[in-house]
mmCIF file of C-alpha atoms in Angstrom:
data_model
loop_
_atom_site.group_PDB
_atom_site.id
_atom_site.type_symbol
_atom_site.label_atom_id
_atom_site.label_comp_id
_atom_site.label_asym_id
_atom_site.label_seq_id
_atom_site.Cartn_x
_atom_site.Cartn_y
_atom_site.Cartn_z
ATOM 1 C CA MET A 1 54.095 7.010 -32.237
ATOM 2 C CA ARG A 2 52.649 10.147 -30.242
ATOM 3 C CA THR A 3 53.725 10.154 -26.894
ATOM 4 C CA ASN A 4 53.055 12.808 -24.479
ATOM 5 C CA PRO A 5 56.189 13.120 -22.141
ATOM 6 C CA ARG A 6 54.018 14.469 -19.298
ATOM 7 C CA TYR A 7 52.114 11.276 -19.162
ATOM 8 C CA LEU A 8 52.850 10.538 -15.639
ATOM 9 C CA LYS A 9 50.733 11.525 -13.030
ATOM 10 C CA PRO A 10 50.428 8.326 -11.276
ATOM 11 C CA ILE A 11 52.199 3.698 -10.575
ATOM 12 C CA ALA A 12 52.072 -0.216 -10.487
ATOM 13 C CA ALA A 13 53.388 -3.340 -10.530
ATOM 14 C CA VAL A 14 53.578 -6.184 -12.189
ATOM 15 C CA THR A 15 53.358 -9.925 -11.880
ATOM 16 C CA GLY A 16 55.176 -12.546 -13.637
ATOM 17 C CA SER A 17 52.668 -15.399 -13.243
ATOM 18 C CA LEU A 18 49.633 -15.248 -15.532
ATOM 19 C CA VAL A 19 46.201 -15.423 -13.790
ATOM 20 C CA LEU A 20 43.651 -16.736 -16.087
ATOM 21 C CA ALA A 21 39.894 -16.586 -15.747
ATOM 22 C CA ALA A 22 38.377 -19.889 -15.713
ATOM 23 C CA THR A 23 36.993 -19.802 -19.141
ATOM 24 C CA LEU A 24 40.143 -18.936 -20.797
ATOM 25 C CA THR A 25 42.422 -21.475 -21.893
ATOM 26 C CA ALA A 26 46.278 -21.544 -21.753
ATOM 27 C CA CYS A 27 46.588 -20.380 -25.151
ATOM 28 C CA GLY A 28 44.620 -17.058 -24.371
ATOM 29 C CA GLY A 29 40.910 -17.788 -24.978
ATOM 30 C CA SER A 30 38.122 -20.590 -25.734
ATOM 31 C CA SER A 31 36.385 -20.364 -28.708
ATOM 32 C CA SER A 32 33.057 -20.332 -26.893
ATOM 33 C CA ALA A 33 34.437 -16.993 -25.043
ATOM 34 C CA ALA A 34 35.466 -15.585 -28.290
ATOM 35 C CA SER A 35 31.986 -16.058 -29.702
ATOM 36 C CA ASP A 36 30.144 -14.778 -26.834
ATOM 37 C CA GLU A 37 28.950 -11.138 -27.284
ATOM 38 C CA LYS A 38 28.512 -10.711 -23.421
ATOM 39 C CA VAL A 39 32.190 -10.945 -22.591
ATOM 40 C CA VAL A 40 35.238 -8.741 -22.427
ATOM 41 C CA THR A 41 38.786 -9.713 -22.129
ATOM 42 C CA VAL A 42 41.129 -7.851 -20.139
ATOM 43 C CA TYR A 43 45.008 -8.150 -20.006
ATOM 44 C CA SER A 44 46.524 -6.270 -17.178
ATOM 45 C CA ALA A 45 49.478 -5.560 -14.990
ATOM 46 C CA ASP A 46 48.757 -6.506 -11.439
ATOM 47 C CA GLY A 47 47.911 -4.631 -8.331
ATOM 48 C CA LEU A 48 44.336 -3.696 -8.946
ATOM 49 C CA LYS A 49 42.824 -7.194 -8.351
ATOM 50 C CA GLY A 50 42.688 -8.230 -4.542
ATOM 51 C CA GLU A 51 44.215 -11.119 -3.237
ATOM 52 C CA ALA A 52 41.005 -11.889 -1.601
ATOM 53 C CA GLY A 53 38.706 -10.603 -4.148
ATOM 54 C CA ASP A 54 38.599 -7.297 -2.554
ATOM 55 C CA GLY A 55 40.378 -5.098 -4.886
ATOM 56 C CA TRP A 56 39.254 -2.166 -7.414
ATOM 57 C CA TYR A 57 39.064 -4.581 -10.294
ATOM 58 C CA ASP A 58 36.981 -6.872 -8.229
ATOM 59 C CA LYS A 59 34.495 -4.094 -7.240
ATOM 60 C CA VAL A 60 34.532 -2.566 -10.752
ATOM 61 C CA PHE A 61 34.087 -5.864 -12.816
ATOM 62 C CA LYS A 62 31.307 -7.120 -10.405
ATOM 63 C CA ASP A 63 29.618 -3.675 -10.898
ATOM 64 C CA PHE A 64 29.871 -3.695 -14.553
ATOM 65 C CA GLU A 65 28.746 -7.157 -15.202
ATOM 66 C CA LYS A 66 25.658 -6.506 -12.833
ATOM 67 C CA GLN A 67 24.792 -3.259 -14.792
ATOM 68 C CA THR A 68 25.742 -4.498 -18.370
ATOM 69 C CA GLY A 69 25.452 -8.331 -18.231
ATOM 70 C CA ILE A 70 29.013 -8.495 -19.730
ATOM 71 C CA LYS A 71 31.504 -10.904 -18.118
ATOM 72 C CA VAL A 72 34.903 -9.782 -17.792
ATOM 73 C CA GLU A 73 37.575 -12.370 -18.639
ATOM 74 C CA TYR A 74 40.771 -11.381 -16.815
ATOM 75 C CA VAL A 75 44.522 -12.226 -17.438
ATOM 76 C CA GLU A 76 47.286 -10.776 -15.367
ATOM 77 C CA GLY A 77 51.047 -10.606 -15.704
ATOM 78 C CA GLY A 78 53.925 -8.271 -15.909
ATOM 79 C CA SER A 79 53.641 -5.092 -17.905
ATOM 80 C CA GLY A 80 56.186 -6.088 -20.418
ATOM 81 C CA GLU A 81 54.558 -9.498 -20.542
ATOM 82 C CA MET A 82 51.194 -8.630 -21.362
ATOM 83 C CA VAL A 83 52.252 -6.492 -24.314
ATOM 84 C CA GLN A 84 54.436 -9.233 -25.375
ATOM 85 C CA ARG A 85 51.520 -11.660 -25.295
ATOM 86 C CA ALA A 86 49.331 -9.251 -27.143
ATOM 87 C CA ALA A 87 51.922 -8.864 -29.677
ATOM 88 C CA ARG A 88 52.160 -12.606 -30.367
ATOM 89 C CA GLU A 89 48.463 -12.763 -30.683
ATOM 90 C CA LYS A 90 48.180 -9.994 -33.243
ATOM 91 C CA SER A 91 46.925 -12.223 -36.194
ATOM 92 C CA ASN A 92 44.386 -13.878 -33.589
ATOM 93 C CA THR A 93 43.571 -11.103 -31.194
ATOM 94 C CA GLN A 94 42.260 -12.290 -27.805
ATOM 95 C CA ALA A 95 42.319 -9.189 -25.699
ATOM 96 C CA ASP A 96 39.835 -6.299 -26.025
ATOM 97 C CA VAL A 97 41.338 -3.912 -23.389
ATOM 98 C CA ILE A 98 45.112 -3.630 -22.103
ATOM 99 C CA VAL A 99 46.073 -2.082 -18.877
ATOM 100 C CA THR A 100 49.733 -1.747 -18.274
ATOM 101 C CA LEU A 101 52.220 0.857 -16.971
ATOM 102 C CA PRO A 102 54.686 3.484 -18.833
ATOM 103 C CA PRO A 103 56.609 2.906 -20.733
ATOM 104 C CA PHE A 104 55.049 -0.161 -21.720
ATOM 105 C CA ILE A 105 51.321 1.480 -22.639
ATOM 106 C CA GLN A 106 53.508 3.547 -25.163
ATOM 107 C CA GLN A 107 55.439 0.309 -26.377
ATOM 108 C CA ALA A 108 52.185 -1.230 -26.884
ATOM 109 C CA ASP A 109 51.229 1.733 -29.221
ATOM 110 C CA SER A 110 54.312 1.752 -31.231
ATOM 111 C CA LYS A 111 53.708 -2.170 -31.920
ATOM 112 C CA GLY A 112 50.157 -1.091 -33.348
ATOM 113 C CA LEU A 113 48.450 -2.918 -30.754
ATOM 114 C CA LEU A 114 45.949 -0.286 -29.648
ATOM 115 C CA GLN A 115 42.971 1.760 -31.395
ATOM 116 C CA ALA A 116 42.087 5.142 -30.631
ATOM 117 C CA TYR A 117 38.839 5.562 -28.443
ATOM 118 C CA THR A 118 37.804 8.659 -26.255
ATOM 119 C CA PRO A 119 35.879 7.188 -23.558
ATOM 120 C CA GLN A 120 33.018 8.889 -21.603
ATOM 121 C CA GLY A 121 34.750 11.102 -18.713
ATOM 122 C CA ALA A 122 37.923 11.607 -20.475
ATOM 123 C CA ASP A 123 37.236 15.372 -20.617
ATOM 124 C CA MET A 124 37.721 15.144 -16.695
ATOM 125 C CA VAL A 125 41.293 13.552 -17.148
ATOM 126 C CA GLY A 126 44.338 15.851 -17.577
ATOM 127 C CA GLY A 127 46.196 16.007 -20.518
ATOM 128 C CA GLY A 128 49.417 14.645 -19.231
ATOM 129 C CA ASP A 129 47.265 11.234 -18.256
ATOM 130 C CA LYS A 130 46.270 10.276 -21.645
ATOM 131 C CA ALA A 131 47.292 10.314 -25.242
ATOM 132 C CA ASP A 132 47.063 13.242 -27.598
ATOM 133 C CA ASP A 133 45.535 10.517 -30.074
ATOM 134 C CA GLY A 134 43.115 8.604 -28.018
ATOM 135 C CA LYS A 135 45.291 5.330 -27.965
ATOM 136 C CA TRP A 136 45.276 5.078 -24.166
ATOM 137 C CA ILE A 137 44.212 6.981 -20.897
ATOM 138 C CA SER A 138 45.090 6.568 -17.252
ATOM 139 C CA VAL A 139 42.469 4.756 -15.191
ATOM 140 C CA VAL A 140 44.122 4.698 -11.670
ATOM 141 C CA ASN A 141 46.953 7.112 -10.590
ATOM 142 C CA ASN A 142 49.936 5.643 -8.730
ATOM 143 C CA PHE A 143 53.430 6.402 -7.235
ATOM 144 C CA PHE A 144 56.641 4.295 -7.375
ATOM 145 C CA GLY A 145 58.109 3.112 -3.972
ATOM 146 C CA PHE A 146 59.697 0.624 -1.783
ATOM 147 C CA ILE A 147 58.565 -1.554 0.875
ATOM 148 C CA HIS A 148 60.266 -2.577 4.206
ATOM 149 C CA ASN A 149 59.561 -5.008 7.081
ATOM 150 C CA LYS A 150 58.484 -2.901 9.929
ATOM 151 C CA LYS A 151 58.836 -5.556 12.513
ATOM 152 C CA GLU A 152 62.444 -6.514 11.864
ATOM 153 C CA LEU A 153 63.826 -3.241 10.940
ATOM 154 C CA THR A 154 63.852 -1.056 13.799
ATOM 155 C CA ALA A 155 65.280 1.685 11.913
ATOM 156 C CA PRO A 156 64.181 1.412 8.554
ATOM 157 C CA PRO A 157 66.320 2.504 5.639
ATOM 158 C CA THR A 158 66.096 6.053 4.036
ATOM 159 C CA THR A 159 68.735 6.297 1.491
ATOM 160 C CA TRP A 160 70.044 4.115 -1.473
ATOM 161 C CA GLU A 161 73.189 4.013 0.457
ATOM 162 C CA GLN A 162 72.121 2.027 3.287
ATOM 163 C CA LEU A 163 70.968 -0.743 1.291
ATOM 164 C CA LEU A 164 74.510 -1.477 0.462
ATOM 165 C CA ASP A 165 75.016 -2.616 4.181
ATOM 166 C CA ALA A 166 75.983 -6.397 4.707
ATOM 167 C CA LYS A 167 72.708 -6.785 6.974
ATOM 168 C CA TYR A 168 70.760 -6.819 3.650
ATOM 169 C CA LYS A 169 72.807 -9.401 2.173
ATOM 170 C CA ASN A 170 70.074 -11.833 0.571
ATOM 171 C CA LYS A 171 67.648 -9.835 2.217
ATOM 172 C CA LEU A 172 66.757 -7.534 -0.562
ATOM 173 C CA GLN A 173 64.979 -7.851 -3.785
ATOM 174 C CA TYR A 174 63.522 -5.956 -6.622
ATOM 175 C CA SER A 175 61.369 -7.045 -9.685
ATOM 176 C CA THR A 176 63.428 -7.294 -13.156
ATOM 177 C CA PRO A 177 63.624 -4.265 -15.284
ATOM 178 C CA GLY A 178 62.362 -4.707 -18.787
ATOM 179 C CA VAL A 179 59.863 -7.235 -17.607
ATOM 180 C CA ALA A 180 58.106 -5.605 -14.757
ATOM 181 C CA GLY A 181 56.835 -2.102 -14.687
ATOM 182 C CA ASP A 182 58.018 -1.422 -10.997
ATOM 183 C CA GLY A 183 61.341 -3.118 -12.074
ATOM 184 C CA THR A 184 61.813 -0.600 -14.758
ATOM 185 C CA ALA A 185 61.043 2.157 -12.489
ATOM 186 C CA VAL A 186 63.886 1.096 -10.231
ATOM 187 C CA LEU A 187 66.076 1.943 -13.227
ATOM 188 C CA ILE A 188 64.322 5.262 -13.670
ATOM 189 C CA LYS A 189 64.554 6.257 -10.303
ATOM 190 C CA ALA A 190 68.067 5.450 -9.957
ATOM 191 C CA MET A 191 69.080 7.316 -12.934
ATOM 192 C CA HIS A 192 67.246 10.391 -11.606
ATOM 193 C CA ASP A 193 68.468 10.280 -7.998
ATOM 194 C CA PHE A 194 72.031 9.660 -9.037
ATOM 195 C CA GLY A 195 72.218 11.939 -11.773
ATOM 196 C CA GLY A 196 72.452 9.743 -14.843
ATOM 197 C CA LYS A 197 72.978 6.270 -16.392
ATOM 198 C CA GLU A 198 76.574 5.515 -15.584
ATOM 199 C CA PRO A 199 76.523 6.401 -11.893
ATOM 200 C CA ALA A 200 73.176 4.590 -11.441
ATOM 201 C CA MET A 201 74.561 1.375 -12.976
ATOM 202 C CA GLU A 202 77.779 1.788 -10.660
ATOM 203 C CA TYR A 203 75.437 1.886 -7.755
ATOM 204 C CA LEU A 204 72.983 -1.100 -8.910
ATOM 205 C CA LYS A 205 76.449 -3.123 -9.527
ATOM 206 C CA ARG A 206 77.441 -2.677 -5.947
ATOM 207 C CA LEU A 207 73.696 -3.401 -4.759
ATOM 208 C CA GLN A 208 73.933 -6.588 -6.668
ATOM 209 C CA ALA A 209 75.935 -8.230 -3.944
ATOM 210 C CA ASN A 210 73.032 -7.896 -1.586
ATOM 211 C CA ASN A 211 70.045 -8.762 -4.238
ATOM 212 C CA VAL A 212 68.327 -12.124 -3.873
ATOM 213 C CA GLY A 213 68.060 -12.267 -7.696
ATOM 214 C CA PRO A 214 65.664 -11.575 -10.395
ATOM 215 C CA SER A 215 61.658 -11.589 -9.878
ATOM 216 C CA SER A 216 59.334 -11.102 -12.844
ATOM 217 C CA SER A 217 56.609 -10.451 -10.285
ATOM 218 C CA THR A 218 56.665 -7.295 -8.215
ATOM 219 C CA SER A 219 53.321 -8.193 -6.194
ATOM 220 C CA LYS A 220 54.931 -11.517 -4.934
ATOM 221 C CA LEU A 221 57.765 -9.563 -3.173
ATOM 222 C CA ALA A 222 55.477 -8.087 -0.494
ATOM 223 C CA PRO A 223 54.595 -11.405 1.139
ATOM 224 C CA LYS A 224 58.012 -12.095 1.421
ATOM 225 C CA VAL A 225 58.765 -8.879 3.150
ATOM 226 C CA ASP A 226 55.905 -8.983 5.485
ATOM 227 C CA LYS A 227 57.049 -12.582 6.551
ATOM 228 C CA GLY A 228 60.642 -11.464 6.993
ATOM 229 C CA GLU A 229 62.225 -13.573 4.384
ATOM 230 C CA ILE A 230 63.671 -10.432 2.802
ATOM 231 C CA LEU A 231 63.673 -6.997 4.386
ATOM 232 C CA VAL A 232 63.354 -4.615 1.578
ATOM 233 C CA ALA A 233 61.583 -4.650 -1.883
ATOM 234 C CA ASN A 234 60.498 -2.387 -4.603
ATOM 235 C CA GLY A 235 56.856 -1.875 -5.087
ATOM 236 C CA ASP A 236 54.403 1.158 -5.751
ATOM 237 C CA VAL A 237 51.843 2.873 -3.274
ATOM 238 C CA GLN A 238 48.741 1.708 -4.701
ATOM 239 C CA MET A 239 49.673 -1.922 -4.778
ATOM 240 C CA ASN A 240 51.364 -2.231 -1.270
ATOM 241 C CA PHE A 241 49.058 0.230 0.542
ATOM 242 C CA ALA A 242 45.974 -2.226 -0.431
ATOM 243 C CA GLN A 243 48.492 -5.284 0.440
ATOM 244 C CA SER A 244 49.087 -3.821 4.041
ATOM 245 C CA LYS A 245 45.657 -4.277 4.867
ATOM 246 C CA SER A 246 46.368 -7.745 5.283
ATOM 247 C CA MET A 247 50.238 -7.657 5.577
ATOM 248 C CA PRO A 248 50.714 -5.792 8.758
ATOM 249 C CA ASN A 249 54.540 -5.550 8.886
ATOM 250 C CA LEU A 250 54.427 -3.539 5.418
ATOM 251 C CA GLY A 251 55.840 -0.250 5.523
ATOM 252 C CA ILE A 252 56.182 2.245 2.521
ATOM 253 C CA TRP A 253 59.270 4.370 1.880
ATOM 254 C CA PHE A 254 61.040 6.451 -0.875
ATOM 255 C CA PRO A 255 64.840 6.278 -1.019
ATOM 256 C CA ALA A 256 66.823 9.395 -1.125
ATOM 257 C CA LYS A 257 70.322 9.891 -2.498
ATOM 258 C CA GLU A 258 72.377 10.300 0.657
ATOM 259 C CA GLY A 259 72.112 14.186 1.611
ATOM 260 C CA GLY A 260 68.998 14.398 -0.680
ATOM 261 C CA ARG A 261 65.176 14.259 -0.287
ATOM 262 C CA PRO A 262 63.117 11.194 -0.664
ATOM 263 C CA THR A 263 61.713 11.196 -4.489
ATOM 264 C CA THR A 264 59.370 9.350 -6.194
ATOM 265 C CA PHE A 265 57.544 9.778 -9.831
ATOM 266 C CA ALA A 266 54.005 9.125 -11.053
ATOM 267 C CA LEU A 267 53.456 5.646 -12.538
ATOM 268 C CA PRO A 268 49.714 5.275 -13.707
ATOM 269 C CA TYR A 269 47.624 2.102 -14.879
ATOM 270 C CA ALA A 270 46.912 3.108 -18.294
ATOM 271 C CA ALA A 271 44.326 1.591 -20.606
ATOM 272 C CA GLY A 272 43.771 1.161 -24.247
ATOM 273 C CA LEU A 273 41.264 -0.454 -26.605
ATOM 274 C CA VAL A 274 43.177 -3.199 -28.374
ATOM 275 C CA HIS A 275 43.478 -3.087 -32.212
ATOM 276 C CA LYS A 276 40.859 -5.543 -33.777
ATOM 277 C CA ALA A 277 39.542 -6.488 -30.371
ATOM 278 C CA PRO A 278 37.042 -9.426 -30.689
ATOM 279 C CA HIS A 279 34.505 -7.686 -28.580
ATOM 280 C CA THR A 280 35.608 -3.919 -29.552
ATOM 281 C CA GLU A 281 32.026 -2.640 -28.287
ATOM 282 C CA ASN A 282 32.155 -4.051 -25.176
ATOM 283 C CA GLY A 283 35.710 -2.906 -24.481
ATOM 284 C CA LYS A 284 34.542 0.670 -25.024
ATOM 285 C CA LYS A 285 31.888 0.085 -22.564
ATOM 286 C CA LEU A 286 34.181 -1.207 -19.840
ATOM 287 C CA LEU A 287 36.640 1.845 -20.441
ATOM 288 C CA ASP A 288 33.585 3.947 -20.155
ATOM 289 C CA PHE A 289 32.691 2.264 -16.621
ATOM 290 C CA MET A 290 36.421 2.519 -15.486
ATOM 291 C CA LEU A 291 36.406 6.125 -15.777
ATOM 292 C CA SER A 292 32.936 6.779 -14.366
ATOM 293 C CA GLU A 293 32.418 9.106 -11.448
ATOM 294 C CA GLN A 294 31.178 6.055 -9.507
ATOM 295 C CA ALA A 295 34.288 3.887 -10.074
ATOM 296 C CA GLN A 296 36.568 6.645 -9.460
ATOM 297 C CA ARG A 297 35.404 7.359 -6.138
ATOM 298 C CA GLU A 298 36.297 3.868 -5.313
ATOM 299 C CA VAL A 299 39.981 4.123 -6.431
ATOM 300 C CA SER A 300 41.213 5.111 -3.049
ATOM 301 C CA SER A 301 38.400 3.690 -0.638
ATOM 302 C CA VAL A 302 38.523 0.401 -2.186
ATOM 303 C CA GLY A 303 41.795 0.176 -4.331
ATOM 304 C CA GLY A 304 44.195 2.356 -2.203
ATOM 305 C CA GLY A 305 45.109 4.326 -5.265
ATOM 306 C CA PHE A 306 44.516 7.947 -6.801
ATOM 307 C CA THR A 307 41.633 9.006 -8.888
ATOM 308 C CA VAL A 308 42.368 10.299 -12.345
ATOM 309 C CA ARG A 309 39.322 12.475 -12.617
ATOM 310 C CA LYS A 310 39.985 16.330 -11.920
ATOM 311 C CA ASP A 311 36.175 16.426 -10.554
ATOM 312 C CA VAL A 312 36.535 13.610 -8.090
ATOM 313 C CA LYS A 313 37.873 14.822 -4.691
ATOM 314 C CA ALA A 314 38.653 11.664 -2.433
ATOM 315 C CA THR A 315 38.124 12.341 1.128
ATOM 316 C CA ASP A 316 37.826 8.666 2.625
ATOM 317 C CA ALA A 317 40.172 7.346 5.072
ATOM 318 C CA ASN A 318 42.570 5.715 2.584
ATOM 319 C CA ALA A 319 42.662 8.942 0.784
ATOM 320 C CA ILE A 320 43.462 11.034 3.999
ATOM 321 C CA GLU A 321 46.140 8.169 4.889
ATOM 322 C CA LEU A 322 47.827 8.406 1.247
ATOM 323 C CA ALA A 323 48.042 12.070 1.409
ATOM 324 C CA LYS A 324 50.096 11.834 4.555
ATOM 325 C CA LEU A 325 52.192 9.074 3.145
ATOM 326 C CA MET A 326 53.103 11.415 0.183
ATOM 327 C CA GLY A 327 53.915 14.161 2.371
ATOM 328 C CA GLY A 328 57.406 15.603 1.795
ATOM 329 C CA VAL A 329 58.140 13.370 -1.044
ATOM 330 C CA GLU A 330 59.556 15.210 -4.115
ATOM 331 C CA VAL A 331 57.647 14.212 -7.212
ATOM 332 C CA PHE A 332 59.637 14.363 -10.181
ATOM 333 C CA GLU A 333 58.834 13.816 -14.119
ATOM 334 C CA PRO A 334 60.686 11.279 -16.280
ATOM 335 C CA ASP A 335 61.388 11.932 -19.838
ATOM 336 C CA TRP A 336 59.038 9.273 -21.302
ATOM 337 C CA ASN A 337 60.103 10.155 -24.741
ATOM 338 C CA ASP A 338 63.659 9.268 -23.918
ATOM 339 C CA ILE A 339 62.946 6.376 -22.066
ATOM 340 C CA ASP A 340 60.668 4.879 -24.482
ATOM 341 C CA THR A 341 63.559 5.157 -27.295
ATOM 342 C CA ASN A 342 66.254 3.982 -25.001
ATOM 343 C CA LEU A 343 64.616 1.560 -22.848
ATOM 344 C CA THR A 344 66.425 -1.750 -24.395
ATOM 345 C CA ALA A 345 69.618 0.245 -24.117
ATOM 346 C CA TYR A 346 69.078 0.871 -20.315
ATOM 347 C CA VAL A 347 68.036 -2.633 -19.573
ATOM 348 C CA ASP A 348 70.943 -3.834 -21.488
ATOM 349 C CA ALA A 349 73.275 -1.234 -19.404
ATOM 350 C CA TRP A 350 71.610 -2.904 -16.212
ATOM 351 C CA LYS A 351 72.044 -6.607 -17.319
ATOM 352 C CA SER A 352 75.679 -5.692 -17.934
ATOM 353 C CA ALA A 353 76.321 -3.864 -14.895
ATOM 354 C CA THR A 354 74.758 -6.787 -12.556
ATOM 355 C CA GLY A 355 75.701 -9.618 -14.715
ATOM 356 C CA SER A 356 72.001 -10.725 -14.902
#
């Protein structure tokens, strides 16, 4: 597998439950949909589709259908969950396009789930945001982060160590590493901030005393934080920024190790054309459309994310607010080759440390 270790310029989240389009059956697709030439099926990590139908996906899919007559059938779940589902269906492929977070997009490639395709506009996407062999390309840039309840926490947390305080007992939750993209990101950031696997696992072992428990869905944590059911959770900038428009108590923050600077890393939504897709040509057209200047201009204004095109300079109100939010935050670059190779070992270490 060819993996570009610089693949990170951008992040996201992951839902545990599947959101199925009305014309899809529980097993993955109806026979009528599979034979319809005017359809394209997308398996995606959550975060880009709005709770009220006002997300970037909602706008892009609507415009795409209007322009091409091709209907988008949408299935949503955790990053790892979507890859696993596509792998189970390998002998009877249902999806045409898969959109997921690192390291799961690399995992999809290593499982032979992706075919090479270079969408129109790919030349405007930096080399670190796409695979060298054309198997995947970022469509929305994003960054990992945490959220807190602004109303209940008059003095919001700023460090990892503060989360060990007893006041967070049963008031803190993060999504499951190895299942959720943002949950896996918790491990990646902790290992970076604490200087390696062992000190990170020691910290997460202590943090477990306050943790509500596992969650396969990152997006479902935000409503709990907004309502004050929990005070702190993990997330990502794009998803939580979009959610904050209807959840006024959400505050986005980036934990620092005590005495250090707040940090984050890029975690983009990356898309790939599925190998032996039932509607390959329609999948290509959708990838072209998602990378078009029109759709990329709306990444911030509609979706609250960051464009992947170097020639699109966002100046809308959301883009300005996002730039301020990222001010003073150190952005590091994970070693994705290492993470792709050792992900199972890291997740197993987390399970052992936390008793999960």
